[in-house]
CSV table of C-alpha atoms in Angstrom, one decimal:
chain,number,residue,atom,x,y,z
A,1,MET,CA,10.4,-84.9,41.5
A,2,THR,CA,8.6,-83.1,38.8
A,3,ARG,CA,5.3,-81.4,39.9
A,4,SER,CA,2.6,-80.9,38.0
A,5,ALA,CA,1.4,-77.8,36.0
A,6,ALA,CA,-1.7,-77.9,38.5
A,7,ASP,CA,0.4,-78.3,41.6
A,8,LYS,CA,2.2,-75.2,40.3
A,9,TYR,CA,-0.8,-72.9,39.6
A,10,ILE,CA,-2.1,-73.8,43.3
A,11,SER,CA,1.2,-73.0,44.7
A,12,LEU,CA,1.0,-69.7,43.0
A,13,ALA,CA,-2.7,-68.9,43.7
A,14,ASN,CA,-1.7,-69.8,47.4
A,15,ALA,CA,1.0,-66.8,47.5
A,16,LEU,CA,0.4,-64.2,49.6
A,17,GLU,CA,3.5,-62.0,48.0
A,18,GLN,CA,2.8,-60.0,44.6
A,19,LEU,CA,3.8,-62.1,41.3
A,20,ASP,CA,5.7,-62.0,38.5
A,21,PRO,CA,3.0,-61.7,35.4
A,22,ALA,CA,5.7,-63.6,33.4
A,23,GLU,CA,5.7,-66.5,36.2
A,24,VAL,CA,1.9,-67.0,36.1
A,25,ASP,CA,1.7,-66.9,32.5
A,26,HIS,CA,4.2,-69.6,31.9
A,27,VAL,CA,2.3,-71.8,34.5
A,28,TYR,CA,-1.0,-70.9,33.2
A,29,ASN,CA,-0.1,-71.9,29.6
A,30,GLU,CA,1.2,-75.4,30.8
A,31,LEU,CA,-2.4,-76.1,31.8
A,32,GLU,CA,-5.4,-77.9,29.6
A,33,PRO,CA,-8.2,-76.0,28.1
A,34,VAL,CA,-10.8,-76.6,30.2
A,35,ASP,CA,-13.9,-78.8,28.6
A,36,PRO,CA,-16.6,-76.0,28.6
A,37,ASN,CA,-19.1,-78.6,30.2
A,38,VAL,CA,-17.1,-78.0,33.3
A,39,LEU,CA,-17.9,-74.8,33.4
A,40,GLU,CA,-21.5,-75.0,33.7
A,41,GLY,CA,-22.7,-73.9,37.3
A,42,GLU,CA,-21.6,-71.4,39.9
A,43,TRP,CA,-18.1,-70.3,40.6
A,44,ASP,CA,-16.4,-68.0,42.9
A,45,MET,CA,-13.9,-65.8,41.8
A,46,HIS,CA,-10.3,-65.2,43.5
A,47,VAL,CA,-7.7,-62.4,41.9
A,48,ILE,CA,-4.0,-63.5,41.5
A,49,ASP,CA,-2.0,-60.8,42.3
A,50,THR,CA,0.4,-59.9,39.9
A,51,GLY,CA,-0.1,-56.1,39.9
A,52,HIS,CA,-2.2,-55.9,37.1
A,53,PRO,CA,-3.8,-52.4,36.5
A,54,ALA,CA,-7.3,-53.9,36.7
A,55,GLN,CA,-6.7,-55.8,39.6
A,56,ALA,CA,-7.7,-53.1,42.4
A,57,LEU,CA,-10.9,-52.9,40.1
A,58,ALA,CA,-11.5,-56.5,40.0
A,59,GLU,CA,-11.1,-57.0,44.2
A,60,ASP,CA,-13.5,-53.8,44.8
A,61,VAL,CA,-16.3,-55.7,42.5
A,62,LEU,CA,-15.6,-59.1,43.8
A,63,PRO,CA,-17.4,-58.9,47.1
A,64,LEU,CA,-20.2,-57.3,45.1
A,65,LEU,CA,-20.3,-59.4,42.3
A,66,SER,CA,-17.7,-62.8,43.7
A,67,THR,CA,-20.0,-65.4,41.7
A,68,MET,CA,-20.0,-66.3,38.1
A,69,ASP,CA,-23.1,-68.2,37.0
A,70,PHE,CA,-22.0,-70.0,33.4
A,71,ASP,CA,-25.3,-71.8,33.0
A,72,ASP,CA,-26.9,-68.4,31.3
A,73,ASP,CA,-23.4,-67.8,28.9
A,74,ALA,CA,-22.9,-71.5,27.9
A,75,GLU,CA,-23.4,-70.7,24.3
A,76,LYS,CA,-20.9,-68.0,24.2
A,77,VAL,CA,-17.9,-70.7,24.9
A,78,HIS,CA,-15.6,-70.7,22.1
A,79,LYS,CA,-12.6,-72.9,21.1
A,80,ILE,CA,-9.3,-70.8,20.5
A,81,LYS,CA,-5.8,-70.7,20.8
A,82,PHE,CA,-3.9,-68.2,23.1
A,83,HIS,CA,-0.1,-68.0,23.0
A,84,GLY,CA,-0.1,-70.7,20.7
A,85,ALA,CA,-1.6,-73.2,23.4
A,86,PRO,CA,-5.6,-74.4,22.9
A,87,GLY,CA,-8.0,-73.1,25.2
A,88,HIS,CA,-11.7,-71.8,25.4
A,89,LEU,CA,-12.9,-68.4,25.6
A,90,VAL,CA,-16.2,-66.8,27.1
A,91,ILE,CA,-17.4,-63.4,25.0
A,92,PRO,CA,-19.4,-61.8,27.9
A,93,GLY,CA,-22.7,-60.2,26.3
A,94,ASP,CA,-20.9,-56.7,26.3
A,95,GLN,CA,-17.8,-57.7,24.8
A,96,ALA,CA,-15.7,-55.0,26.9
A,97,SER,CA,-13.3,-58.1,28.2
A,98,THR,CA,-12.5,-61.7,27.3
A,99,ARG,CA,-12.1,-64.5,29.3
A,100,ARG,CA,-10.1,-67.4,29.2
A,101,PHE,CA,-10.1,-70.9,31.0
A,102,ARG,CA,-7.6,-73.3,31.6
A,103,TYR,CA,-8.4,-76.6,33.9
A,104,VAL,CA,-6.7,-77.0,37.3
A,105,ASP,CA,-9.1,-79.7,38.9
A,106,ALA,CA,-12.6,-80.6,39.5
A,107,SER,CA,-13.4,-78.0,41.5
A,108,THR,CA,-10.3,-75.3,40.6
A,109,ILE,CA,-10.2,-73.3,37.1
A,110,ALA,CA,-7.6,-70.7,36.1
A,111,ALA,CA,-8.5,-67.5,34.2
A,112,THR,CA,-7.5,-64.7,33.0
A,113,ASN,CA,-9.4,-61.5,31.6
A,114,GLY,CA,-8.1,-59.1,29.0
A,115,TYR,CA,-8.7,-55.7,29.5
A,116,ARG,CA,-7.0,-54.5,26.7
A,117,ALA,CA,-9.3,-51.6,25.4
A,118,TYR,CA,-9.3,-50.0,29.0
A,119,TYR,CA,-5.5,-51.1,29.8
A,120,GLY,CA,-3.8,-51.6,26.7
A,121,ASN,CA,-0.9,-53.7,26.3
A,122,SER,CA,-0.7,-54.1,30.1
A,123,GLY,CA,-1.0,-58.1,29.9
A,124,VAL,CA,-3.8,-59.8,31.5
A,125,LEU,CA,-5.5,-59.8,34.9
A,126,HIS,CA,-5.0,-63.5,36.3
A,127,PHE,CA,-7.9,-64.8,38.1
A,128,TYR,CA,-9.4,-68.3,39.5
A,129,LEU,CA,-12.4,-69.9,39.8
A,130,THR,CA,-13.3,-72.3,42.9
A,131,ARG,CA,-16.7,-74.1,42.8
A,132,ALA,CA,-19.6,-72.0,45.0
A,133,GLU,CA,-20.4,-74.8,47.0
A,134,ASP,CA,-16.3,-75.4,47.9
A,135,PRO,CA,-14.3,-73.2,50.4
A,136,CYS,CA,-12.3,-70.8,48.8
A,137,TYR,CA,-8.8,-72.2,49.7
A,138,ILE,CA,-7.6,-74.6,46.9
A,139,GLY,CA,-4.8,-77.0,47.5
């Protein structure tokens, strides 16, 4: 039986070991773009362990700022193509990073954050969002 991209992503998000960034990129690219309206509201952020250089910083910051509220930033959502696949991009006010989002399910959004200005060509940091009112466990 063929598993859906969403099922594969949820398996990766729940993995306890470090993952190959190429594998996460591949599954992420199979997901459909998220409708910007779905992003409205509060979301909890969770990092996927791929060994990205920004991962340690992201994990240190998450306990301090673990909720993302798109109500204030909704006008900054743009349609884009990333690795040839359509998606949506949020450009934060500071312009230091860009976040790309893909739909997993009604309570889960796959995301990447590019830190090219700081980490060069080290790829993207993979993380995912769960609705703030939902438990952190996905799947």
